[in-house]
């Protein structure tokens, strides 16, 4: 089976922790550089869960579960040739810091993506303009719902355009059982998404849609999440420099 995972292909990296590259509600993102392996010398990103969650194994497990399911959908979409280019998905891995003030802590490492764009959110936000890639990404989300027989929706599609296709990262899976973490808004999230969805030429007329297409969540570009006492996660935004040194990290 074809596998469209974009992997680290490295075992060690240096992380530049003196500056936060981007930030969300759960994670800070730092730039880094692979130092050993096929990608040695290439840029990577290090996603560190914020204080209070860095030692929570469940956060890492949910993240990897979402990516695994998203990759299944991407592989099938590519095999079925719904568009004439391929879509890839960054496949993160859990690595461990081996020095400095974060020695022993875990973080998520994946290859850097350039030319970053966002194409939809888990509440159905999409860019106002239209383009072939914007249309293709809406089709991928619709396809995910159809091919899983109305059980799942792959959304929050974002990443970068490359000469050989598109690379996605940080996927969201929403499910009728609400089993894919805090950004899984369940059946009401799926309904809200499809309330705004407009099929493009890449969607097929026979593809399934929800019976209920009411709006249950505020439509926003940032990913909404269901957490006690917290309603939503902001989109990644640039932050002020942090106070950490450059640190080494390696594959588990």
Short mmCIF file of C-alpha atoms in Angstrom, two decimals:
data_model
loop_
_atom_site.label_atom_id
_atom_site.label_comp_id
_atom_site.label_asym_id
_atom_site.label_seq_id
_atom_site.Cartn_x
_atom_site.Cartn_y
_atom_site.Cartn_z
CA UNK A 1 0.00 0.00 0.00
CA UNK A 2 1.30 3.46 -0.90
CA UNK A 3 2.19 5.47 2.14
CA UNK A 4 2.14 9.25 1.86
CA UNK A 5 3.68 9.91 5.26
CA UNK A 6 6.41 12.56 5.39
CA UNK A 7 8.63 11.20 8.13
CA UNK A 8 11.48 12.60 10.21
CA UNK A 9 14.05 10.15 8.80
CA UNK A 10 16.44 11.29 11.51
CA UNK A 11 17.43 10.31 15.04
CA UNK A 12 18.79 13.54 16.56
CA UNK A 13 18.06 17.25 16.30
CA UNK A 14 19.05 20.57 17.82
CA UNK A 15 16.09 22.71 18.94
CA UNK A 16 16.33 26.50 19.09
CA UNK A 17 14.36 27.09 22.27
CA UNK A 18 15.36 30.75 22.68
CA UNK A 19 12.45 31.84 20.47
CA UNK A 20 8.91 30.51 20.24
CA UNK A 21 8.15 30.14 16.54
CA UNK A 22 4.39 29.71 17.00
CA UNK A 23 1.93 28.90 19.78
CA UNK A 24 -1.45 27.29 20.37
CA UNK A 25 -3.46 26.59 23.51
CA UNK A 26 -1.74 23.26 24.17
CA UNK A 27 1.66 23.62 22.51
CA UNK A 28 4.53 25.96 21.80
CA UNK A 29 6.35 25.38 18.52
CA UNK A 30 10.11 25.84 18.11
CA UNK A 31 12.36 25.68 15.08
CA UNK A 32 15.08 23.06 14.98
CA UNK A 33 17.56 21.31 12.76
CA UNK A 34 18.11 17.59 12.28
CA UNK A 35 21.68 16.57 13.13
CA UNK A 36 21.71 12.82 12.39
CA UNK A 37 19.99 10.77 9.72
CA UNK A 38 18.79 11.27 6.14
CA UNK A 39 17.45 14.73 6.91
CA UNK A 40 20.60 15.97 8.69
CA UNK A 41 20.94 19.71 8.04
CA UNK A 42 17.24 20.15 7.21
CA UNK A 43 14.83 22.16 9.35
CA UNK A 44 12.36 20.54 11.71
CA UNK A 45 9.83 21.80 14.24
CA UNK A 46 9.52 20.81 17.88
CA UNK A 47 6.08 20.96 19.49
CA UNK A 48 6.21 21.13 23.26
CA UNK A 49 3.10 20.80 25.38
CA UNK A 50 2.72 23.73 27.72
CA UNK A 51 3.27 23.56 31.46
CA UNK A 52 1.07 21.00 33.16
CA UNK A 53 0.77 18.66 30.20
CA UNK A 54 4.34 17.76 29.20
CA UNK A 55 4.28 14.52 31.16
CA UNK A 56 0.75 13.49 30.17
CA UNK A 57 1.20 10.42 27.99
CA UNK A 58 -2.43 10.66 26.84
CA UNK A 59 -1.75 13.90 24.96
CA UNK A 60 0.92 12.24 22.84
CA UNK A 61 -1.19 9.14 22.25
CA UNK A 62 -4.20 11.15 21.04
CA UNK A 63 -1.98 13.21 18.73
CA UNK A 64 -0.50 10.11 17.12
CA UNK A 65 -3.91 8.40 16.89
CA UNK A 66 -5.31 11.38 14.95
CA UNK A 67 -2.34 11.39 12.56
CA UNK A 68 -2.61 7.63 11.96
CA UNK A 69 -6.29 7.87 11.02
CA UNK A 70 -5.69 10.97 8.87
CA UNK A 71 -2.91 9.12 7.03
CA UNK A 72 -5.26 6.24 6.21
CA UNK A 73 -7.64 8.74 4.59
CA UNK A 74 -4.86 10.57 2.69
CA UNK A 75 -3.50 7.27 1.36
CA UNK A 76 -6.92 6.24 0.06
CA UNK A 77 -7.61 9.67 -1.46
CA UNK A 78 -4.31 9.52 -3.37
CA UNK A 79 -4.81 5.91 -4.48
CA UNK A 80 -8.27 6.78 -5.83
CA UNK A 81 -6.75 9.63 -7.92
CA UNK A 82 -9.34 12.27 -7.05
CA UNK A 83 -6.85 14.98 -8.04
CA UNK A 84 -3.82 14.87 -10.35
CA UNK A 85 -1.24 15.55 -7.62
CA UNK A 86 -0.43 13.84 -4.36
CA UNK A 87 -1.14 14.98 -0.82
CA UNK A 88 1.35 14.09 1.91
CA UNK A 89 0.96 14.19 5.67
CA UNK A 90 3.69 15.05 8.17
CA UNK A 91 4.09 12.09 10.50
CA UNK A 92 5.34 13.34 13.87
CA UNK A 93 7.17 11.23 16.42
CA UNK A 94 7.67 11.56 20.15
CA UNK A 95 11.31 12.34 20.98
CA UNK A 96 13.08 12.98 24.30
CA UNK A 97 15.34 15.87 25.31
CA UNK A 98 18.78 14.59 26.37
CA UNK A 99 20.33 17.70 27.91
CA UNK A 100 19.66 21.07 29.49
CA UNK A 101 16.73 22.19 31.61
CA UNK A 102 14.29 19.97 29.69
CA UNK A 103 16.36 16.79 30.01
CA UNK A 104 14.06 13.76 29.98
CA UNK A 105 10.98 15.64 28.80
CA UNK A 106 9.15 14.52 25.69
CA UNK A 107 8.15 16.58 22.66
CA UNK A 108 6.76 16.06 19.18
CA UNK A 109 9.17 16.39 16.23
CA UNK A 110 8.27 16.64 12.55
CA UNK A 111 9.73 18.15 9.35
CA UNK A 112 9.38 21.89 8.79
CA UNK A 113 6.72 23.05 6.32
CA UNK A 114 7.22 26.22 4.28
CA UNK A 115 4.65 28.25 2.29
CA UNK A 116 2.16 27.61 5.07
CA UNK A 117 -1.54 28.00 4.29
CA UNK A 118 -4.79 27.00 5.98
CA UNK A 119 -7.71 25.64 3.96
CA UNK A 120 -10.45 24.88 6.46
CA UNK A 121 -11.16 24.54 10.17
CA UNK A 122 -13.17 22.08 12.23
CA UNK A 123 -16.09 24.54 12.32
CA UNK A 124 -16.26 24.89 8.54
CA UNK A 125 -14.24 28.06 8.00
CA UNK A 126 -12.71 28.26 4.52
CA UNK A 127 -10.81 31.05 2.71
CA UNK A 128 -12.97 33.56 0.89
CA UNK A 129 -10.99 33.17 -2.32
CA UNK A 130 -10.93 30.09 -4.52
CA UNK A 131 -8.00 28.14 -5.97
CA UNK A 132 -7.39 24.58 -7.18
CA UNK A 133 -5.76 23.60 -3.88
CA UNK A 134 -8.49 25.22 -1.78
CA UNK A 135 -11.08 23.27 -3.74
CA UNK A 136 -9.08 20.05 -3.52
CA UNK A 137 -8.81 20.33 0.26
CA UNK A 138 -12.55 20.80 0.71
CA UNK A 139 -12.96 17.70 -1.43
CA UNK A 140 -10.56 15.75 0.79
CA UNK A 141 -12.62 16.61 3.86
CA UNK A 142 -15.86 15.60 2.13
CA UNK A 143 -14.23 12.38 0.88
CA UNK A 144 -13.20 11.46 4.43
CA UNK A 145 -16.81 11.63 5.59
CA UNK A 146 -18.05 9.58 2.65
CA UNK A 147 -15.38 6.89 2.73
CA UNK A 148 -15.90 6.28 6.48
CA UNK A 149 -19.66 5.94 5.98
CA UNK A 150 -20.51 9.12 7.92
CA UNK A 151 -18.39 8.15 10.96
CA UNK A 152 -15.40 10.53 10.61
CA UNK A 153 -14.45 13.90 9.18
CA UNK A 154 -10.83 14.85 8.41
CA UNK A 155 -10.54 18.64 8.61
CA UNK A 156 -8.52 21.61 9.89
CA UNK A 157 -6.47 21.14 6.74
CA UNK A 158 -3.28 23.21 6.68
CA UNK A 159 0.24 22.91 5.36
CA UNK A 160 2.42 23.90 2.41
CA UNK A 161 2.48 23.62 -1.38
CA UNK A 162 5.51 21.85 -2.89
CA UNK A 163 6.47 21.04 -6.48
CA UNK A 164 5.40 17.41 -6.06
CA UNK A 165 2.14 18.09 -4.20
CA UNK A 166 0.91 19.34 -0.84
CA UNK A 167 2.08 18.53 2.70
CA UNK A 168 -0.45 18.65 5.55
CA UNK A 169 0.19 18.90 9.28
CA UNK A 170 -1.74 19.09 12.58
CA UNK A 171 -4.87 17.28 11.34
CA UNK A 172 -8.16 17.14 13.18
CA UNK A 173 -10.44 14.11 13.07
CA UNK A 174 -14.05 14.57 14.20
CA UNK A 175 -16.12 11.48 14.87
CA UNK A 176 -19.66 10.55 15.81
CA UNK A 177 -18.22 8.85 18.93
CA UNK A 178 -16.05 11.88 19.78
CA UNK A 179 -12.94 9.73 20.30
CA UNK A 180 -10.18 11.86 18.76
CA UNK A 181 -9.28 14.36 21.44
CA UNK A 182 -10.38 17.89 22.35
CA UNK A 183 -10.69 19.15 18.75
CA UNK A 184 -13.15 16.35 17.97
CA UNK A 185 -16.44 18.23 18.23
CA UNK A 186 -18.49 15.10 17.55
CA UNK A 187 -21.64 14.88 15.46
CA UNK A 188 -22.51 18.53 16.09
CA UNK A 189 -19.08 19.57 14.83
CA UNK A 190 -19.54 17.52 11.67
CA UNK A 191 -22.96 19.11 11.13
CA UNK A 192 -21.50 22.59 11.61
CA UNK A 193 -18.72 21.86 9.11
CA UNK A 194 -21.13 20.72 6.42
CA UNK A 195 -23.43 23.69 6.99
CA UNK A 196 -20.74 25.78 5.27
CA UNK A 197 -19.34 23.18 2.87
CA UNK A 198 -19.78 23.86 -0.82
CA UNK A 199 -18.85 21.03 -3.15
CA UNK A 200 -16.22 21.76 -5.80
CA UNK A 201 -15.54 19.94 -9.05
CA UNK A 202 -13.44 17.42 -7.10
CA UNK A 203 -16.37 16.26 -4.97
CA UNK A 204 -18.54 13.48 -6.33
CA UNK A 205 -22.32 13.83 -6.51
CA UNK A 206 -22.89 10.50 -4.75
CA UNK A 207 -20.69 11.33 -1.74
CA UNK A 208 -22.56 11.20 1.56
CA UNK A 209 -23.48 14.29 3.58
CA UNK A 210 -25.01 14.53 7.08
CA UNK A 211 -28.76 14.50 7.47
CA UNK A 212 -28.32 17.31 10.00
CA UNK A 213 -26.48 20.39 8.68
CA UNK A 214 -27.29 22.85 11.44
CA UNK A 215 -24.69 25.20 12.93
CA UNK A 216 -23.85 24.30 16.53
CA UNK A 217 -20.49 26.08 16.86
CA UNK A 218 -19.24 29.55 15.96
CA UNK A 219 -17.44 29.35 12.62
CA UNK A 220 -13.82 30.42 13.09
CA UNK A 221 -10.44 30.03 11.44
CA UNK A 222 -8.79 28.72 14.59
CA UNK A 223 -9.58 25.18 15.67
CA UNK A 224 -12.44 24.94 18.16
CA UNK A 225 -12.06 22.49 20.99
CA UNK A 226 -14.19 21.06 23.75
CA UNK A 227 -12.45 21.35 27.11
CA UNK A 228 -13.68 22.08 30.62
CA UNK A 229 -13.63 25.83 31.06
CA UNK A 230 -12.15 26.46 27.61
CA UNK A 231 -14.12 26.91 24.40
CA UNK A 232 -11.56 27.21 21.64
CA UNK A 233 -7.96 27.05 20.59
CA UNK A 234 -6.45 30.05 18.81
CA UNK A 235 -4.77 29.56 15.46
CA UNK A 236 -0.99 29.44 15.61
CA UNK A 237 0.44 32.93 16.02
CA UNK A 238 3.92 34.37 16.39
CA UNK A 239 5.01 34.99 19.96
CA UNK A 240 7.73 36.85 21.84
CA UNK A 241 11.10 35.15 22.46
CA UNK A 242 11.23 32.63 25.28
CA UNK A 243 13.96 32.19 27.87
CA UNK A 244 15.29 28.69 27.07
CA UNK A 245 18.67 27.63 25.68
CA UNK A 246 19.25 25.65 22.50
CA UNK A 247 18.64 21.99 23.41
CA UNK A 248 19.38 18.57 21.95
CA UNK A 249 16.65 16.00 21.41
CA UNK A 250 16.66 12.47 20.02
CA UNK A 251 14.31 9.79 18.77
CA UNK A 252 12.98 7.40 21.41
#
